[in-house]
Coordinates of C-alpha atoms (C1' of nucleotides) in Angstrom, one line a residue:
Chain A
M1 CA 7.9 34.4 19.5
A2 CA 5.7 37.4 19.4
T3 CA 3.1 35.5 17.3
T4 CA 2.9 32.5 19.5
P5 CA -0.7 32.1 20.5
T6 CA -1.2 31.9 24.3
P7 CA -3.5 29.4 26.0
S8 CA -5.8 32.1 27.0
D9 CA -5.9 33.4 23.4
P10 CA -6.6 30.5 21.2
I11 CA -7.2 31.3 17.6
T12 CA -10.9 30.8 17.0
P13 CA -13.0 31.1 13.9
G14 CA -15.2 34.2 13.6
E15 CA -12.8 36.1 15.8
G16 CA -12.8 39.8 15.1
S17 CA -15.0 41.7 12.7
F18 CA -15.5 41.3 9.0
A19 CA -17.1 43.4 6.3
P20 CA -20.8 43.2 6.1
G21 CA -21.9 41.3 3.0
S22 CA -18.9 39.1 3.1
V23 CA -19.3 35.5 4.1
A24 CA -18.7 34.5 7.7
P25 CA -15.2 33.1 8.0
A26 CA -15.0 29.4 7.5
F27 CA -14.3 27.3 10.6
S28 CA -10.6 26.6 10.7
P29 CA -9.4 23.8 13.0
L30 CA -6.5 24.4 15.2
Y31 CA -4.2 22.0 13.4
Q32 CA -4.7 24.0 10.2
Q33 CA -3.7 27.1 12.0
I34 CA -0.6 25.3 13.4
K35 CA 0.2 24.2 9.9
G36 CA 0.0 27.8 8.8
L37 CA 2.4 28.9 11.5
I38 CA 4.9 26.2 10.6
L39 CA 4.5 27.1 7.0
R40 CA 5.3 30.8 7.7
S41 CA 8.5 29.6 9.4
L42 CA 9.4 27.6 6.4
Q43 CA 8.8 30.5 4.1
A44 CA 10.7 32.8 6.3
G45 CA 13.6 30.4 6.2
E46 CA 13.7 29.8 9.9
W47 CA 14.5 26.2 8.9
K48 CA 16.3 25.6 5.6
P49 CA 16.0 22.7 3.1
G50 CA 17.6 19.7 4.7
D51 CA 17.4 21.1 8.2
M52 CA 15.6 19.2 11.0
I53 CA 12.7 21.2 12.4
P54 CA 11.9 21.1 16.1
S55 CA 10.4 17.8 17.5
E56 CA 6.7 17.5 17.8
L57 CA 6.9 17.9 21.6
D58 CA 8.9 21.1 21.2
L59 CA 6.4 22.5 18.7
A60 CA 3.5 21.5 20.9
A61 CA 5.1 23.5 23.7
R62 CA 5.8 26.4 21.5
Y63 CA 2.3 26.7 20.2
K64 CA 0.6 25.5 23.4
V65 CA -1.3 22.7 22.0
S66 CA -1.2 19.0 22.3
Q67 CA 1.4 16.8 20.5
G68 CA -1.5 15.2 18.5
T69 CA -2.5 18.5 17.1
V70 CA 1.1 19.3 15.9
R71 CA 1.2 15.8 14.6
K72 CA -1.8 16.4 12.4
A73 CA -0.4 19.6 11.1
I74 CA 2.9 18.0 10.2
D75 CA 1.1 15.1 8.6
E76 CA -0.4 17.5 6.1
L77 CA 2.9 19.2 5.5
A78 CA 4.3 15.8 4.8
T79 CA 1.7 14.8 2.3
D80 CA 2.3 18.2 0.7
N81 CA 5.9 17.1 0.2
L82 CA 7.1 20.2 2.2
V83 CA 8.7 18.1 5.1
V84 CA 9.9 14.6 5.4
R85 CA 9.4 12.5 8.5
R86 CA 12.1 10.0 9.5
Q87 CA 11.2 7.8 12.3
G88 CA 13.8 7.9 15.1
K89 CA 15.5 10.9 13.7
G90 CA 13.2 13.8 13.2
T91 CA 11.3 15.8 10.7
F92 CA 13.2 17.5 7.9
V93 CA 12.6 20.3 5.5
A94 CA 12.2 18.7 2.1
T95 CA 14.9 19.4 -0.5
H96 CA 15.5 18.7 -4.1
A97 CA 19.1 17.6 -3.4
E98 CA 18.1 14.0 -3.1
Q99 CA 18.4 11.2 -5.5
H100 CA 15.0 9.7 -5.2
I101 CA 13.3 13.1 -5.6
Q102 CA 14.6 13.7 -9.0
F103 CA 11.9 11.9 -10.9
R104 CA 9.2 13.8 -9.2
F105 CA 9.5 16.6 -11.8
L106 CA 11.1 14.7 -14.7
R107 CA 8.6 12.1 -15.7
L108 CA 10.3 10.9 -18.9
L109 CA 11.2 7.2 -18.5
P110 CA 12.8 4.7 -20.9
D111 CA 10.3 2.4 -22.5
Q112 CA 12.3 -0.7 -21.8
G113 CA 14.9 -0.4 -19.0
T114 CA 13.3 -2.0 -16.0
L115 CA 15.6 0.2 -13.8
D116 CA 16.3 3.8 -14.6
E117 CA 19.9 3.2 -13.6
Q118 CA 21.2 3.9 -17.1
G119 CA 22.9 7.0 -15.8
L120 CA 21.8 10.5 -15.4
A121 CA 21.2 12.9 -18.2
E122 CA 24.1 14.6 -19.8
R123 CA 23.4 18.4 -19.8
R124 CA 24.5 21.0 -22.2
I125 CA 23.6 24.6 -21.6
I126 CA 23.0 26.4 -25.0
D127 CA 22.7 29.9 -23.6
C128 CA 21.7 32.0 -20.6
R129 CA 20.4 35.5 -21.5
R130 CA 19.0 38.5 -19.7
L131 CA 15.8 39.5 -21.4
R132 CA 12.6 41.6 -20.9
A133 CA 9.6 39.6 -20.3
S134 CA 7.1 39.2 -23.1
A135 CA 3.5 39.7 -22.3
E136 CA 2.8 36.0 -22.1
V137 CA 5.9 35.2 -20.0
A138 CA 5.1 38.1 -17.7
R139 CA 1.5 37.0 -17.2
Q140 CA 2.4 33.6 -16.3
L141 CA 5.3 34.5 -13.9
G142 CA 3.1 37.3 -12.3
L143 CA 5.4 40.1 -13.6
R144 CA 4.8 43.0 -15.9
T145 CA 5.7 43.0 -19.5
G146 CA 9.2 44.3 -19.9
D147 CA 10.4 43.2 -16.5
A148 CA 13.8 41.6 -16.4
V149 CA 13.9 37.8 -16.8
L150 CA 16.5 35.2 -17.4
Q151 CA 16.3 32.8 -20.2
V152 CA 18.1 29.5 -20.1
R153 CA 18.1 27.0 -22.9
R154 CA 19.6 23.6 -22.6
V155 CA 19.6 20.1 -24.1
L156 CA 19.5 16.9 -22.0
A157 CA 20.8 13.7 -23.6
F158 CA 20.6 10.1 -22.5
G159 CA 23.3 7.7 -23.6
G160 CA 24.5 10.3 -26.1
T161 CA 21.0 10.8 -27.7
P162 CA 19.8 14.3 -27.3
T163 CA 16.3 13.9 -25.9
I164 CA 15.0 17.0 -24.2
L165 CA 15.2 20.6 -25.3
E166 CA 14.3 23.1 -22.6
E167 CA 13.6 26.8 -22.5
I168 CA 13.5 28.2 -19.0
W169 CA 12.4 31.7 -17.9
L170 CA 13.1 32.9 -14.4
P171 CA 12.2 36.2 -12.8
G172 CA 15.2 38.5 -12.8
T173 CA 15.1 39.7 -9.2
P174 CA 15.1 36.5 -7.1
F175 CA 17.7 35.0 -9.5
K176 CA 20.1 38.0 -9.7
G177 CA 23.6 36.7 -10.3
L178 CA 22.7 33.5 -12.1
T179 CA 25.1 33.0 -15.0
L180 CA 25.9 30.4 -17.6
D181 CA 28.9 29.5 -15.7
T182 CA 27.0 28.8 -12.5
L183 CA 24.7 26.5 -14.3
A184 CA 27.4 24.9 -16.4
S185 CA 29.8 24.1 -13.5
D186 CA 27.0 22.7 -11.4
K187 CA 26.3 19.0 -11.0
G188 CA 23.1 17.9 -9.5
P189 CA 19.5 19.0 -10.0
M190 CA 18.9 22.6 -11.1
Y191 CA 16.2 22.9 -8.4
A192 CA 18.8 22.0 -5.8
L193 CA 20.9 24.8 -7.1
F194 CA 18.0 27.2 -6.8
E195 CA 17.6 26.2 -3.1
S196 CA 21.3 26.5 -2.2
Q197 CA 22.2 29.6 -4.2
F198 CA 19.0 31.6 -4.3
G199 CA 16.9 30.3 -1.5
V200 CA 14.1 29.5 -3.8
R201 CA 12.4 26.1 -3.2
M202 CA 10.0 24.7 -5.9
V203 CA 7.0 23.2 -4.2
R204 CA 4.6 22.2 -6.9
A205 CA 4.1 22.6 -10.6
S206 CA 1.4 22.4 -13.2
E207 CA 2.1 21.0 -16.6
K208 CA 0.3 21.5 -20.0
I209 CA 1.2 18.7 -22.5
K210 CA 0.6 18.8 -26.2
A211 CA 1.9 17.0 -29.3
V212 CA 3.8 19.2 -31.8
G213 CA 5.9 18.9 -34.8
A214 CA 9.6 19.8 -34.5
D215 CA 10.6 23.1 -36.0
A216 CA 13.9 23.7 -37.7
D217 CA 15.5 24.8 -34.5
A218 CA 14.4 21.9 -32.4
A219 CA 14.9 19.4 -35.1
G220 CA 18.6 20.4 -35.4
L221 CA 19.2 20.4 -31.6
L222 CA 17.3 17.1 -31.1
A223 CA 18.8 15.4 -34.3
V224 CA 15.4 14.6 -35.7
A225 CA 13.6 15.5 -38.9
E226 CA 11.6 18.7 -39.1
G227 CA 8.0 17.9 -38.3
H228 CA 9.0 14.9 -36.1
P229 CA 6.3 14.5 -33.4
L230 CA 7.6 15.9 -30.0
L231 CA 5.9 16.1 -26.7
S232 CA 5.6 19.8 -25.7
V233 CA 5.6 20.1 -21.9
E234 CA 4.9 23.6 -20.5
R235 CA 5.5 23.7 -16.9
L236 CA 4.8 26.5 -14.4
S237 CA 6.5 25.9 -11.0
Y238 CA 5.5 27.5 -7.8
T239 CA 7.3 28.2 -4.6
Y240 CA 5.8 28.6 -1.2
N241 CA 2.6 30.6 -1.1
D242 CA 1.6 29.7 -4.7
T243 CA 4.1 32.2 -6.1
P244 CA 5.0 31.3 -9.7
M245 CA 8.8 31.2 -9.9
E246 CA 9.7 29.4 -13.1
L247 CA 8.3 28.8 -16.6
R248 CA 9.7 26.0 -18.5
R249 CA 8.9 24.7 -21.9
G250 CA 10.3 21.3 -22.8
L251 CA 10.3 19.4 -26.0
Y252 CA 10.7 15.7 -25.4
R253 CA 11.7 13.0 -27.9
T254 CA 9.4 10.0 -27.3
D255 CA 10.9 7.6 -29.7
T256 CA 12.3 5.3 -26.9
R257 CA 10.9 7.0 -23.8
H258 CA 7.5 8.0 -22.5
Y259 CA 5.9 10.5 -20.1
R260 CA 4.6 8.5 -17.2
N261 CA 1.6 9.5 -15.2
E262 CA -0.2 7.7 -12.4
L263 CA -3.9 8.4 -12.0
S264 CA -5.5 7.6 -8.7
Chain B
M1 CA -17.9 -12.5 11.0
A2 CA -15.8 -15.6 11.2
T3 CA -12.7 -13.5 10.5
T4 CA -13.3 -10.8 13.0
P5 CA -10.3 -10.6 15.3
T6 CA -11.1 -11.1 18.9
P7 CA -9.5 -9.0 21.6
S8 CA -7.6 -11.9 23.1
D9 CA -6.4 -12.6 19.5
P10 CA -5.0 -9.4 18.1
I11 CA -3.3 -9.7 14.8
T12 CA 0.3 -9.2 15.6
P13 CA 3.5 -9.1 13.4
G14 CA 5.6 -12.2 13.5
E15 CA 2.6 -14.4 14.2
G16 CA 2.8 -17.9 12.8
S17 CA 5.9 -19.4 11.2
F18 CA 7.6 -18.5 7.9
A19 CA 10.0 -20.1 5.6
P20 CA 13.7 -20.0 6.9
G21 CA 15.8 -17.6 4.8
S22 CA 12.8 -15.3 4.2
V23 CA 12.7 -11.9 5.8
A24 CA 10.9 -11.5 9.1
P25 CA 7.4 -10.1 8.5
A26 CA 7.4 -6.4 8.7
F27 CA 5.7 -4.8 11.5
S28 CA 2.1 -4.0 10.5
P29 CA 0.1 -1.5 12.6
L30 CA -3.4 -2.3 13.6
Y31 CA -5.0 0.3 11.5
Q32 CA -3.4 -1.2 8.4
Q33 CA -4.9 -4.5 9.3
I34 CA -8.3 -2.8 9.8
K35 CA -7.8 -1.1 6.4
G36 CA -7.1 -4.5 4.9
L37 CA -10.4 -6.0 6.4
I38 CA -12.4 -3.1 5.1
L39 CA -10.8 -3.4 1.7
R40 CA -11.8 -7.1 1.6
S41 CA -15.4 -6.2 2.2
L42 CA -15.2 -3.7 -0.5
Q43 CA -13.7 -6.2 -2.9
A44 CA -16.3 -8.8 -1.9
G45 CA -19.0 -6.3 -2.7
E46 CA -20.4 -6.2 0.8
W47 CA -20.9 -2.5 0.2
K48 CA -21.5 -1.4 -3.4
P49 CA -20.3 1.8 -5.1
G50 CA -22.5 4.7 -3.8
D51 CA -23.5 2.7 -0.6
M52 CA -22.8 4.1 2.9
I53 CA -20.5 1.9 4.8
P54 CA -21.0 1.3 8.6
S55 CA -20.2 4.2 10.9
E56 CA -16.9 4.5 12.5
L57 CA -18.4 3.4 15.9
D58 CA -20.0 0.4 14.3
L59 CA -16.8 -0.6 12.6
A60 CA -14.8 -0.1 15.8
A61 CA -17.3 -2.5 17.6
R62 CA -17.1 -5.0 14.8
Y63 CA -13.3 -5.1 14.8
K64 CA -12.9 -4.6 18.5
V65 CA -10.6 -1.6 18.2
S66 CA -11.0 2.0 19.2
Q67 CA -12.8 4.6 17.0
G68 CA -9.5 6.4 16.4
T69 CA -7.9 3.3 14.8
V70 CA -10.8 2.8 12.5
R71 CA -10.6 6.5 11.7
K72 CA -7.0 6.2 10.6
A73 CA -7.8 3.1 8.4
I74 CA -10.7 5.0 6.7
D75 CA -8.5 8.1 6.3
E76 CA -6.1 6.1 4.1
L77 CA -9.0 4.6 2.1
A78 CA -10.3 8.0 1.6
T79 CA -6.9 9.4 0.4
D80 CA -6.7 6.3 -2.0
N81 CA -10.1 7.5 -3.4
L82 CA -11.8 4.3 -2.5
V83 CA -14.3 5.9 -0.1
V84 CA -15.6 9.4 0.3
R85 CA -16.4 10.9 3.7
R86 CA -19.2 13.3 4.1
Q87 CA -19.5 15.0 7.4
G88 CA -22.8 14.6 9.1
K89 CA -23.9 11.9 6.7
G90 CA -21.4 9.0 6.6
T91 CA -18.7 7.3 4.6
F92 CA -19.7 6.1 1.2
V93 CA -18.0 3.8 -1.4
A94 CA -16.5 5.9 -4.2
T95 CA -18.2 5.7 -7.6
H96 CA -17.5 7.0 -11.1
A97 CA -21.1 8.0 -11.4
E98 CA -20.4 11.5 -10.2
Q99 CA -20.0 14.6 -12.2
H100 CA -16.9 16.0 -10.5
I101 CA -15.1 12.6 -10.7
Q102 CA -15.2 12.6 -14.5
F103 CA -12.0 14.6 -15.0
R104 CA -10.0 12.3 -12.8
F105 CA -9.2 10.1 -15.7
L106 CA -9.9 12.3 -18.7
R107 CA -7.2 15.0 -18.4
L108 CA -7.7 16.7 -21.7
L109 CA -8.8 20.3 -21.1
P110 CA -9.4 23.3 -23.4
D111 CA -6.6 25.8 -23.8
Q112 CA -8.9 28.7 -23.3
G113 CA -12.3 28.0 -21.7
T114 CA -11.9 29.1 -18.1
L115 CA -14.8 26.8 -17.3
D116 CA -15.1 23.3 -18.7
E117 CA -18.8 23.9 -19.0
Q118 CA -18.6 23.8 -22.8
G119 CA -20.6 20.6 -22.7
L120 CA -19.8 16.9 -22.4
A121 CA -18.1 15.0 -25.2
E122 CA -20.3 13.6 -28.0
R123 CA -19.5 9.9 -28.2
R124 CA -19.6 7.6 -31.2
I125 CA -18.8 3.9 -31.0
I126 CA -17.1 2.7 -34.1
D127 CA -17.1 -0.9 -33.3
C128 CA -17.2 -3.5 -30.4
R129 CA -15.6 -6.8 -31.4
R130 CA -14.9 -10.1 -29.7
L131 CA -11.2 -11.0 -30.4
R132 CA -8.5 -13.2 -29.2
A133 CA -5.8 -11.3 -27.1
S134 CA -2.4 -10.6 -28.9
A135 CA 0.6 -11.4 -26.9
E136 CA 1.0 -7.8 -25.9
V137 CA -2.5 -7.2 -24.9
A138 CA -2.6 -10.5 -22.9
R139 CA 0.7 -9.6 -21.1
Q140 CA -0.7 -6.2 -20.0
L141 CA -4.1 -7.5 -18.9
G142 CA -2.6 -10.5 -17.1
L143 CA -4.2 -13.0 -19.6
R144 CA -2.8 -15.6 -21.9
T145 CA -2.3 -15.1 -25.6
G146 CA -5.4 -16.1 -27.4
D147 CA -7.8 -15.5 -24.5
A148 CA -11.1 -13.9 -25.2
V149 CA -11.0 -10.1 -25.1
L150 CA -13.5 -7.3 -26.2
Q151 CA -12.3 -4.5 -28.3
V152 CA -14.1 -1.2 -28.5
R153 CA -13.2 1.6 -30.7
R154 CA -14.8 5.0 -30.3
V155 CA -14.4 8.7 -31.1
L156 CA -15.1 11.6 -28.7
A157 CA -15.9 15.0 -30.1
F158 CA -16.2 18.3 -28.5
G159 CA -18.4 20.9 -30.1
G160 CA -18.5 18.8 -33.3
T161 CA -14.8 18.6 -33.6
P162 CA -13.6 14.9 -33.4
T163 CA -10.8 15.0 -30.7
I164 CA -10.2 11.7 -29.2
L165 CA -9.9 8.3 -30.9
E166 CA -9.9 5.5 -28.4
E167 CA -9.1 1.7 -28.6
I168 CA -10.2 -0.3 -25.6
W169 CA -9.5 -3.8 -24.7
L170 CA -11.4 -5.6 -21.9
P171 CA -10.9 -9.1 -20.6
G172 CA -13.7 -11.3 -21.9
T173 CA -14.8 -13.0 -18.8
P174 CA -15.7 -10.1 -16.4
F175 CA -17.3 -8.3 -19.2
K176 CA -19.3 -11.1 -20.6
G177 CA -22.4 -9.7 -22.3
L178 CA -21.1 -6.3 -23.1
T179 CA -22.3 -5.3 -26.6
L180 CA -22.2 -2.3 -28.9
D181 CA -25.9 -1.6 -28.1
T182 CA -25.2 -1.5 -24.4
L183 CA -22.5 1.0 -24.9
A184 CA -24.3 3.1 -27.5
S185 CA -27.5 3.5 -25.5
D186 CA -25.7 4.4 -22.3
K187 CA -25.3 8.0 -21.3
G188 CA -22.8 8.8 -18.6
P189 CA -19.2 7.7 -18.0
M190 CA -18.1 4.3 -19.3
Y191 CA -16.5 3.5 -15.9
A192 CA -19.9 4.0 -14.3
L193 CA -21.4 1.5 -16.6
F194 CA -18.7 -1.0 -15.7
E195 CA -19.7 -0.5 -12.1
S196 CA -23.4 -0.9 -12.4
Q197 CA -23.5 -3.6 -15.1
F198 CA -20.4 -5.7 -14.4
G199 CA -19.5 -4.9 -10.8
V200 CA -16.0 -3.7 -11.9
R201 CA -14.7 -0.6 -10.2
M202 CA -11.6 1.1 -11.7
V203 CA -9.4 2.3 -8.8
R204 CA -6.2 3.6 -10.3
A205 CA -4.5 3.7 -13.7
S206 CA -1.1 4.2 -15.2
E207 CA -0.6 6.2 -18.3
K208 CA 2.2 6.2 -20.8
I209 CA 2.3 9.3 -23.0
K210 CA 4.0 9.8 -26.3
A211 CA 3.9 12.1 -29.3
V212 CA 3.2 10.3 -32.6
G213 CA 2.2 11.2 -36.1
A214 CA -1.4 10.3 -37.2
D215 CA -1.6 7.2 -39.4
A216 CA -4.2 7.1 -42.3
D217 CA -6.8 5.5 -40.2
A218 CA -6.5 8.0 -37.3
A219 CA -6.2 10.9 -39.7
G220 CA -9.5 10.1 -41.2
L221 CA -11.4 9.6 -38.0
L222 CA -10.0 12.7 -36.4
A223 CA -10.2 14.9 -39.4
V224 CA -6.5 15.8 -39.6
A225 CA -3.7 15.3 -42.1
E226 CA -1.7 12.2 -42.1
G227 CA 1.3 12.7 -39.9
H228 CA -0.4 15.3 -37.8
P229 CA 1.1 15.3 -34.3
L230 CA -1.1 13.5 -31.8
L231 CA -0.8 12.6 -28.1
S232 CA -0.7 8.8 -27.7
V233 CA -2.0 8.0 -24.2
E234 CA -1.7 4.3 -23.3
R235 CA -3.6 3.6 -20.1
L236 CA -3.7 0.5 -18.0
S237 CA -6.6 0.6 -15.4
Y238 CA -6.7 -1.5 -12.3
T239 CA -9.5 -2.6 -10.0
Y240 CA -9.2 -3.6 -6.4
N241 CA -6.1 -5.7 -5.6
D242 CA -4.0 -4.2 -8.3
T243 CA -5.8 -6.4 -11.0
P244 CA -5.4 -4.8 -14.4
M245 CA -8.9 -4.7 -16.0
E246 CA -8.7 -2.4 -19.0
L247 CA -6.1 -1.4 -21.6
R248 CA -6.9 1.8 -23.5
R249 CA -5.0 3.5 -26.2
G250 CA -6.1 7.0 -26.9
L251 CA -5.0 9.4 -29.7
Y252 CA -5.7 13.0 -28.7
R253 CA -5.8 16.1 -30.8
T254 CA -4.0 18.9 -29.0
D255 CA -4.7 21.8 -31.4
T256 CA -7.0 23.5 -29.0
R257 CA -6.7 21.3 -25.9
H258 CA -4.0 20.1 -23.7
Y259 CA -3.3 17.2 -21.2
R260 CA -3.1 18.7 -17.8
N261 CA -0.9 17.3 -15.1
E262 CA -0.3 18.6 -11.5
L263 CA 3.0 17.8 -10.0
S264 CA 3.4 18.0 -6.3
Chain C
dC1 C1' -33.2 15.9 18.0
dA2 C1' -30.1 11.8 17.2
dG3 C1' -26.5 10.3 14.3
dT4 C1' -22.6 11.1 11.6
dG5 C1' -17.8 12.5 10.8
dG6 C1' -14.1 16.1 12.6
dT7 C1' -11.2 18.0 16.3
dC8 C1' -8.6 18.0 20.4
dT9 C1' -6.6 16.2 24.5
dA10 C1' -3.7 13.3 27.7
dG11 C1' -1.3 9.6 28.4
dA12 C1' 0.7 4.9 27.5
dC13 C1' 3.5 2.3 25.0
dC14 C1' 6.1 0.7 20.6
dA15 C1' 9.7 1.1 16.8
dC16 C1' 13.6 3.2 15.2
dT17 C1' 18.0 5.9 15.3
dG18 C1' 22.3 7.2 17.0
dG19 C1' 25.6 8.0 20.6
Chain D
dC1 C1' 20.4 4.8 26.7
dA2 C1' 17.7 9.1 25.5
dG3 C1' 15.2 11.2 21.9
dT4 C1' 12.5 10.9 17.9
dG5 C1' 8.4 9.8 15.3
dG6 C1' 4.4 6.0 15.2
dT7 C1' 0.5 3.6 17.2
dC8 C1' -3.4 3.0 20.2
dT9 C1' -6.7 4.2 23.5
dA10 C1' -10.6 6.7 25.9
dG11 C1' -13.2 10.4 26.4
dA12 C1' -15.0 15.1 25.6
dC13 C1' -16.7 18.2 22.6
dC14 C1' -17.7 20.5 17.9
dA15 C1' -19.7 20.8 13.1
dC16 C1' -22.8 19.1 9.9
dT17 C1' -27.0 16.6 8.1
dG18 C1' -31.6 15.3 8.0
dC19 C1' -35.8 14.2 10.2

DNA sequence: CAGTGGTCTAGACCACTGG
DNA sequence: CAGTGGTCTAGACCACTGC
């Protein structure tokens, strides 16, 4: 490891020079720097989603720090949902290919059913097209207007009732090769497919929620009257490094379901 | 402190007997038990919102554990937003009487305004009535049907535009003495008033969000057409100990604002 | 300057998992 | 049983605040 710090060369704040007029570099504790190094390895794909990362003692040896310092770094990565700790087994790179993770991004729950074990959503892909990014889509995805993007539209149904209409935009380059067939033949979460097929892991997302009336298109696909109130959920998802990687606009029927949010 | 554990009497798992057939008590680390003790003091009002709690060394001495153990307990209380740490000063009981805390519960942001410095909401109380709890309100607040409750209705406006219509139910007993005048003459967050006047601190909340059409009443108060899509936000707020203390149903106009949610 | 929280270490021991 | 993460301790030192 060329970048491994040596004991005689600890990474210290204020090291090196900086432009006059700029603020002095903030103090950065060792464990934060270790966290940064582990993060770099995650981004670089040194350990893939589902993989076990080296043990705390191994990492402590690698970075020449104490186990406690590595521990604190991993603690933060765990609360960021980037890794998962399993006592007695090890620490693993988080993945969307797990049942209990599904509802971290899909927050629409049935009003009644105590358990959400009323089956998974039935999915129907409407189309998957190659387009040029509009100004708005480009801005949000960090592209330039006219850049290649993929657009996917699909409907999710629960118990036969069409409930969610989604329009998804993906940057063309990282998702080269994604086709309707790939999507249609896949079972399991779409974000798991992104991980396994394109090496793109969604890490966090930001949603803007509004109430809107169904237009003719949405009304038809969701089997409601035109003007029927729907939840509009616009989600921008980010991969490592705060890079936006997916723009998604969902229209949710909330007749018998609701969007659940916990404030704390 | 009658309940302070002594060094010869550490609180250990499996202590005491338990009913046959029940599961063996789960292992509970020391720091969790310390957290529990601190929590009890918070609930009992030993330290009030805004107060500084004893230093880590003081608490370590009081509970006869190491500073590191107290530290981990306080760490969890801090991530639960029950206390706030301030380096060099101390650890303080969290309070809603702070500017930057406001938007932890009110998540409606302007679509455009980069900064939310377009002023606070103008508030108008419509009414404040003493009622008997309906079955539904009683169930959610953990009361019995017919128990005394307070109902407050109010409208929040931004820049003169009525935007939020709220209906609030409070259990009668803890909020005895709350009147329209109290509410109307108060500036500052309602939850701060609850803390200072009634000793009730809201700790977390759960929201159910739907899209609905405005009824005649809401349409009039929010100055929109009947049937206009509105966000319905039903919030149940809890105080310490997971005790529900407020039920609130808000109708939000989302023409120029949106409900923001961060997924991570 | 003293007092607070924040970092880092080294080491002991515990709880959990799987072979 | 060995290997993993989880807890707990004791002590040193650092960064920040306010007097």
